[in-house]
Amino acid sequence: MTAHYQVHGTVALITLDNPPVNGLGLATRVALAAAMAQANAEAAVQAIVITGAGKAFSGGADIKEFGSPLAFQEPNLHSVIALLENSPKPVVAAVHTVMMGGGLELALGCHYRVAAPGTSVALPEVKLGLIPGAGGTQRLPRAVGVEPALNMIVSGEAVAAEMLAMLPGQKLFDKMAASKDSLLDEALAFAASVAAVRPLPRVRDWSCKHPQGDAYFQFARNMVKGMAKHFPAPAKCVDAVEIATQKKFDDGMAAEREIFLNLMWTSESRALRHLFLAERAASKIPDVPSDTPQRSIQSVAVIGAGTMGGGIAMNFLNAGIPVQMLEMQQEALDRGIATIRKNYEAQVKKGKLKQDKYEQRMALLSTTLRYDDVKNADLVIEAVFEEIGVKQAVFQELDRVMKPGAILASNTSTLDLNTIAAFTQRPQDVVGLHFFSPANVMKLLEVVRGDKTAMDVMATVMAVAKKIRKTAVVSGVCDGFIGNRMIEQYGRQAGFLLDEGCTPAQVDRAAEKFGFAMGPFRMGDLAGNDIGWAIRKRRYQEQPGMKYSKTADLLCEQGRFGQKTGAGWYDYVPGKRDAIPNADVVAMIAAHRASLGITPRKISDEEIVQRLVFSLVNEAAHILEEGIANKASDIDIVYIFGYGFPPHRGGPLQYADELGLFNVVQAMQRFALNPLDDAAFWQAAPLLQRLVAAGKTFGQ
Ligand SMILES: NC(=O)c1ccc[n+]([C@@H]2O[C@H](COP(=O)([O-])OP(=O)(O)OC[C@H]3O[C@@H](n4cnc5c(N)ncnc54)[C@H](O)[C@@H]3O)[C@@H](O)[C@H]2O)c1
């Protein structure tokens, strides 16, 4: 049963019970409607209380019904809310913990609301590219006032019930319970006390006005435009709330419905809903059951206190987990600690971190020069130089000292994890934890699963990732794993585009107009052009047939490694990140082009973007086929959280699905005809060809 019915004296108590958050799926709606009918039919019942079992009043729509016709099947949420609002006996919502989306809309359909302190209240639909669709935009402004309601609806952020209860003139909460424990008793008593009051108060009958409506909504529109340039939903939130102040309630409801349905069909909302589900799916590994036992991780050691080691350590300190850092030289430790301090102090200065929290975190950090000191750590993460000999020395030491059962992780970005695991006598305990730079900021964590990595190690590191608030995606072992293997193809295309006639600024502008946080050349300058250079030098040895533009090598030969040297594809002023085009670099590109006998051509933004993005898509299809990634949506998560791919496009594969894979393959066939490009690369991957032949998408 997804809702229970009990009678306490003269009050019926209906308890939603659909774990984990009492989502309002069809079964729950049916059960709630049946319980309402029973309560209204029983003569002894004079009032009704609705609450939620477990960890929520209600988290709103059931995500399993997302985008499916079930969400609209009767009784739909609108009908259920109408049942409550039109109930001849008073209905009281007893809300606690979480009241979000449809959960809040349901409560707004009740005649009264009693809240437990600490209840998190939100209409988060905008985060899925939607507006609230079951009266939220029309009822919330009537209950809390226009401005507070619009703030909540446009941001989607949660507000504590106590804060809302303090708003002048608010009518959302009739009573704040003393505690969550006393909520039910207080709500039942409240319901009995209002059982005879008529007429029943209905939010829909309350007035909704703003004294300076025109000016306020104009102001709100300007704010929203700046905030969300690729998304239509925030501006539509403003429209819907403005309508609440202008039209009769039923007309406002009709307008809300129309806006909601129109947004459902936008690619932006599809992208956000895809990402919402993809993020949840990423934490699940097909052959590692969710009840796999986990190892306990109470302490962490980090080997190497450089760029990555320091950032990695901060993640654990932030989560309250003690960290030991190990280096070979005291100076390196001192430098590492100083960098961590500097990062925290910047956060304190900006008011993002309290001084005492900062001190607590630093107190969890210790340093050592000796392996014996770290032997009891539950998890050790290696972040030393990217050289196989250095990794070998470190892993042999770790194998010698670490307690049995400790997890040995490597942050390598390019080396073979199976080789690293084989340096130890316990390859089952070895896993890759590939953090992205800056490691304390970037959300993405690629978890690299070796051939012998144990199931419980996988289950444990996925849980650890959640604890340190990373979005983890599992990758098999291959050169570059998921993200960097794909970005290499993207970088190759960027290079060909220069050879054929583009400037770095033109390519970056097109990519950024598409929505990338940064175009490929600005990104190269940020990451360090020397990294790609080192990879290419290796490729020239190992895969001499692979075609590359040589421009990036010429740039590196001039020492233009990017922001860290003050000069790369662009120039940089110390302390600033603005990319200033450099005429000499543009001339160097032109001279190189001329030396190859290429006549430059004008290349459209469309071609630039398609070559960059479709190179990601084709490589991704190979990665999926080889089983390096478990699912297409994992690849989208990697690109959104690790590589600045525009969220409103939903990731490279979601974007390709939107365009139609047939069209994507057609474009690849055109690119293959370009003699200056790499025809072999543009052979559509077999998986892509099969999907096109079957008329399917990656999502399917
Ligand atoms: N920098 C990035 O953007 C990035 C991103 C992801 C992964 N990685 C990977 O992270 C690892 C570290 O990279 P980084 O950029 O932090 O390098 P780094 O040069 O900044 O730091 C490496 C640190 O390791 C220390 N070290 C070297 N040998 C050691 C040993 N035997 N024992 C203990 N300490 C030792 C060095 O003193 C140095 O402080 C590499 O495997 C790299 O591929 C780097």
PDB file of N, CA and C and ligand atoms in Angstrom, residues 303-309 326-328 332 371 382-386 390-391 394 411-414 434-437 531, ligand 1:
ATOM      1  N   ILE A 303      49.484  10.226  -1.526  1.00  0.00           N
ATOM      2  CA  ILE A 303      50.917  10.191  -1.829  1.00  0.00           C
ATOM      3  C   ILE A 303      51.193  11.231  -2.907  1.00  0.00           C
ATOM      4  N   GLY A 304      52.009  12.235  -2.575  1.00  0.00           N
ATOM      5  CA  GLY A 304      52.274  13.327  -3.510  1.00  0.00           C
ATOM      6  C   GLY A 304      51.436  14.533  -3.139  1.00  0.00           C
ATOM      7  N   ALA A 305      52.099  15.643  -2.807  1.00  0.00           N
ATOM      8  CA  ALA A 305      51.371  16.839  -2.366  1.00  0.00           C
ATOM      9  C   ALA A 305      51.455  17.936  -3.423  1.00  0.00           C
ATOM     10  N   GLY A 306      51.392  17.528  -4.691  1.00  0.00           N
ATOM     11  CA  GLY A 306      51.456  18.511  -5.781  1.00  0.00           C
ATOM     12  C   GLY A 306      50.090  19.078  -6.101  1.00  0.00           C
ATOM     13  N   THR A 307      49.931  19.502  -7.356  1.00  0.00           N
ATOM     14  CA  THR A 307      48.682  20.127  -7.796  1.00  0.00           C
ATOM     15  C   THR A 307      47.486  19.253  -7.430  1.00  0.00           C
ATOM     16  N   MET A 308      47.533  17.986  -7.812  1.00  0.00           N
ATOM     17  CA  MET A 308      46.369  17.123  -7.612  1.00  0.00           C
ATOM     18  C   MET A 308      46.277  16.634  -6.170  1.00  0.00           C
ATOM     19  N   GLY A 309      47.410  16.225  -5.588  1.00  0.00           N
ATOM     20  CA  GLY A 309      47.408  15.679  -4.232  1.00  0.00           C
ATOM     21  C   GLY A 309      46.742  16.632  -3.244  1.00  0.00           C
ATOM     22  N   LEU A 326      51.879  12.304   2.090  1.00  0.00           N
ATOM     23  CA  LEU A 326      53.251  11.790   2.094  1.00  0.00           C
ATOM     24  C   LEU A 326      54.004  12.335   0.889  1.00  0.00           C
ATOM     25  N   GLU A 327      55.229  12.767   1.139  1.00  0.00           N
ATOM     26  CA  GLU A 327      56.121  13.240   0.066  1.00  0.00           C
ATOM     27  C   GLU A 327      57.511  12.703   0.335  1.00  0.00           C
ATOM     28  N   MET A 328      58.401  12.930  -0.631  1.00  0.00           N
ATOM     29  CA  MET A 328      59.786  12.496  -0.424  1.00  0.00           C
ATOM     30  C   MET A 328      60.609  13.564   0.278  1.00  0.00           C
ATOM     31  N   ALA A 332      58.543  19.832  -0.297  1.00  0.00           N
ATOM     32  CA  ALA A 332      57.357  19.548  -1.116  1.00  0.00           C
ATOM     33  C   ALA A 332      56.110  19.503  -0.236  1.00  0.00           C
ATOM     34  N   TYR A 371      56.630   5.914   4.675  1.00  0.00           N
ATOM     35  CA  TYR A 371      55.510   5.045   4.324  1.00  0.00           C
ATOM     36  C   TYR A 371      54.935   4.322   5.537  1.00  0.00           C
ATOM     37  N   GLU A 382      47.315   7.694  -4.736  1.00  0.00           N
ATOM     38  CA  GLU A 382      48.614   8.110  -5.259  1.00  0.00           C
ATOM     39  C   GLU A 382      48.415   9.209  -6.283  1.00  0.00           C
ATOM     40  N   ALA A 383      49.163  10.323  -6.119  1.00  0.00           N
ATOM     41  CA  ALA A 383      49.118  11.423  -7.103  1.00  0.00           C
ATOM     42  C   ALA A 383      50.538  11.949  -7.306  1.00  0.00           C
ATOM     43  N   VAL A 384      51.447  11.049  -7.691  1.00  0.00           N
ATOM     44  CA  VAL A 384      52.851  11.443  -7.943  1.00  0.00           C
ATOM     45  C   VAL A 384      53.037  11.662  -9.437  1.00  0.00           C
ATOM     46  N   PHE A 385      54.291  11.906  -9.840  1.00  0.00           N
ATOM     47  CA  PHE A 385      54.556  12.200 -11.253  1.00  0.00           C
ATOM     48  C   PHE A 385      53.998  11.108 -12.155  1.00  0.00           C
ATOM     49  N   GLU A 386      53.597  11.538 -13.352  1.00  0.00           N
ATOM     50  CA  GLU A 386      52.989  10.615 -14.311  1.00  0.00           C
ATOM     51  C   GLU A 386      54.088   9.836 -15.056  1.00  0.00           C
ATOM     52  N   VAL A 390      58.003   5.742 -11.539  1.00  0.00           N
ATOM     53  CA  VAL A 390      57.694   6.352 -10.235  1.00  0.00           C
ATOM     54  C   VAL A 390      56.475   5.657  -9.625  1.00  0.00           C
ATOM     55  N   LYS A 391      55.474   5.375 -10.470  1.00  0.00           N
ATOM     56  CA  LYS A 391      54.279   4.696  -9.974  1.00  0.00           C
ATOM     57  C   LYS A 391      54.661   3.310  -9.436  1.00  0.00           C
ATOM     58  N   VAL A 394      56.199   3.552  -6.012  1.00  0.00           N
ATOM     59  CA  VAL A 394      55.205   3.905  -4.996  1.00  0.00           C
ATOM     60  C   VAL A 394      54.310   2.695  -4.683  1.00  0.00           C
ATOM     61  N   ASN A 411      45.704   8.114  -9.196  1.00  0.00           N
ATOM     62  CA  ASN A 411      45.069   9.229  -9.894  1.00  0.00           C
ATOM     63  C   ASN A 411      45.623   9.377 -11.312  1.00  0.00           C
ATOM     64  N   THR A 412      46.273   8.344 -11.816  1.00  0.00           N
ATOM     65  CA  THR A 412      46.880   8.460 -13.153  1.00  0.00           C
ATOM     66  C   THR A 412      45.852   8.884 -14.193  1.00  0.00           C
ATOM     67  N   SER A 413      46.288   9.727 -15.153  1.00  0.00           N
ATOM     68  CA  SER A 413      45.352  10.101 -16.220  1.00  0.00           C
ATOM     69  C   SER A 413      45.614   9.334 -17.501  1.00  0.00           C
ATOM     70  N   THR A 414      46.782   8.744 -17.651  1.00  0.00           N
ATOM     71  CA  THR A 414      47.079   8.100 -18.938  1.00  0.00           C
ATOM     72  C   THR A 414      47.668   6.693 -18.810  1.00  0.00           C
ATOM     73  N   HIS A 434      40.321   8.921 -10.818  1.00  0.00           N
ATOM     74  CA  HIS A 434      40.815   9.992 -11.680  1.00  0.00           C
ATOM     75  C   HIS A 434      40.055  11.275 -11.401  1.00  0.00           C
ATOM     76  N   PHE A 435      40.687  12.126 -10.581  1.00  0.00           N
ATOM     77  CA  PHE A 435      40.117  13.435 -10.255  1.00  0.00           C
ATOM     78  C   PHE A 435      40.452  14.404 -11.378  1.00  0.00           C
ATOM     79  N   PHE A 436      39.689  15.484 -11.459  1.00  0.00           N
ATOM     80  CA  PHE A 436      39.943  16.511 -12.468  1.00  0.00           C
ATOM     81  C   PHE A 436      40.420  17.780 -11.789  1.00  0.00           C
ATOM     82  N   SER A 437      41.211  18.535 -12.496  1.00  0.00           N
ATOM     83  CA  SER A 437      41.844  19.708 -11.915  1.00  0.00           C
ATOM     84  C   SER A 437      40.948  20.936 -12.079  1.00  0.00           C
ATOM     85  N   ILE A 531      50.773  19.357 -21.700  1.00  0.00           N
ATOM     86  CA  ILE A 531      50.210  18.026 -21.417  1.00  0.00           C
ATOM     87  C   ILE A 531      49.855  17.325 -22.733  1.00  0.00           C
TER      88      ILE A 531
HETATM   89  N1  LIG B   1      47.365  18.129 -13.250  1.00  0.00           N
HETATM   90  C1  LIG B   1      46.253  17.650 -13.747  1.00  0.00           C
HETATM   91  O1  LIG B   1      45.467  18.354 -14.378  1.00  0.00           O
HETATM   92  C2  LIG B   1      45.903  16.207 -13.527  1.00  0.00           C
HETATM   93  C3  LIG B   1      44.568  15.798 -13.694  1.00  0.00           C
HETATM   94  C4  LIG B   1      44.223  14.482 -13.427  1.00  0.00           C
HETATM   95  C5  LIG B   1      45.203  13.594 -13.042  1.00  0.00           C
HETATM   96  N2  LIG B   1      46.499  13.985 -12.918  1.00  0.00           N
HETATM   97  C6  LIG B   1      47.473  13.000 -12.485  1.00  0.00           C
HETATM   98  O2  LIG B   1      47.799  13.226 -11.137  1.00  0.00           O
HETATM   99  C7  LIG B   1      49.123  12.840 -10.867  1.00  0.00           C
HETATM  100  C8  LIG B   1      49.846  13.990 -10.233  1.00  0.00           C
HETATM  101  O3  LIG B   1      49.806  15.100 -11.098  1.00  0.00           O
HETATM  102  P1  LIG B   1      50.087  16.570 -10.571  1.00  0.00           P
HETATM  103  O4  LIG B   1      49.648  17.478 -11.653  1.00  0.00           O
HETATM  104  O5  LIG B   1      49.549  16.747  -9.223  1.00  0.00           O
HETATM  105  O6  LIG B   1      51.689  16.578 -10.511  1.00  0.00           O
HETATM  106  P2  LIG B   1      52.634  17.493  -9.628  1.00  0.00           P
HETATM  107  O7  LIG B   1      53.936  17.470 -10.305  1.00  0.00           O
HETATM  108  O8  LIG B   1      52.004  18.798  -9.339  1.00  0.00           O
HETATM  109  O9  LIG B   1      52.727  16.733  -8.250  1.00  0.00           O
HETATM  110  C9  LIG B   1      53.353  15.487  -8.080  1.00  0.00           C
HETATM  111  C10 LIG B   1      53.888  15.450  -6.678  1.00  0.00           C
HETATM  112  O10 LIG B   1      54.322  14.126  -6.411  1.00  0.00           O
HETATM  113  C11 LIG B   1      55.517  14.199  -5.638  1.00  0.00           C
HETATM  114  N3  LIG B   1      56.233  12.944  -5.830  1.00  0.00           N
HETATM  115  C12 LIG B   1      56.898  12.524  -6.920  1.00  0.00           C
HETATM  116  N4  LIG B   1      57.396  11.292  -6.717  1.00  0.00           N
HETATM  117  C13 LIG B   1      57.039  10.915  -5.476  1.00  0.00           C
HETATM  118  C14 LIG B   1      57.260   9.761  -4.700  1.00  0.00           C
HETATM  119  N5  LIG B   1      57.936   8.736  -5.162  1.00  0.00           N
HETATM  120  N6  LIG B   1      56.745   9.723  -3.456  1.00  0.00           N
HETATM  121  C15 LIG B   1      56.043  10.761  -2.988  1.00  0.00           C
HETATM  122  N7  LIG B   1      55.810  11.882  -3.677  1.00  0.00           N
HETATM  123  C16 LIG B   1      56.304  11.969  -4.908  1.00  0.00           C
HETATM  124  C17 LIG B   1      56.226  15.398  -6.172  1.00  0.00           C
HETATM  125  O11 LIG B   1      57.157  15.910  -5.226  1.00  0.00           O
HETATM  126  C18 LIG B   1      55.093  16.367  -6.448  1.00  0.00           C
HETATM  127  O12 LIG B   1      54.841  17.190  -5.332  1.00  0.00           O
HETATM  128  C19 LIG B   1      49.672  12.364 -12.186  1.00  0.00           C
HETATM  129  O13 LIG B   1      49.516  10.981 -12.275  1.00  0.00           O
HETATM  130  C20 LIG B   1      48.783  13.055 -13.193  1.00  0.00           C
HETATM  131  O14 LIG B   1      48.720  12.376 -14.427  1.00  0.00           O
HETATM  132  C21 LIG B   1      46.855  15.284 -13.127  1.00  0.00           C
END
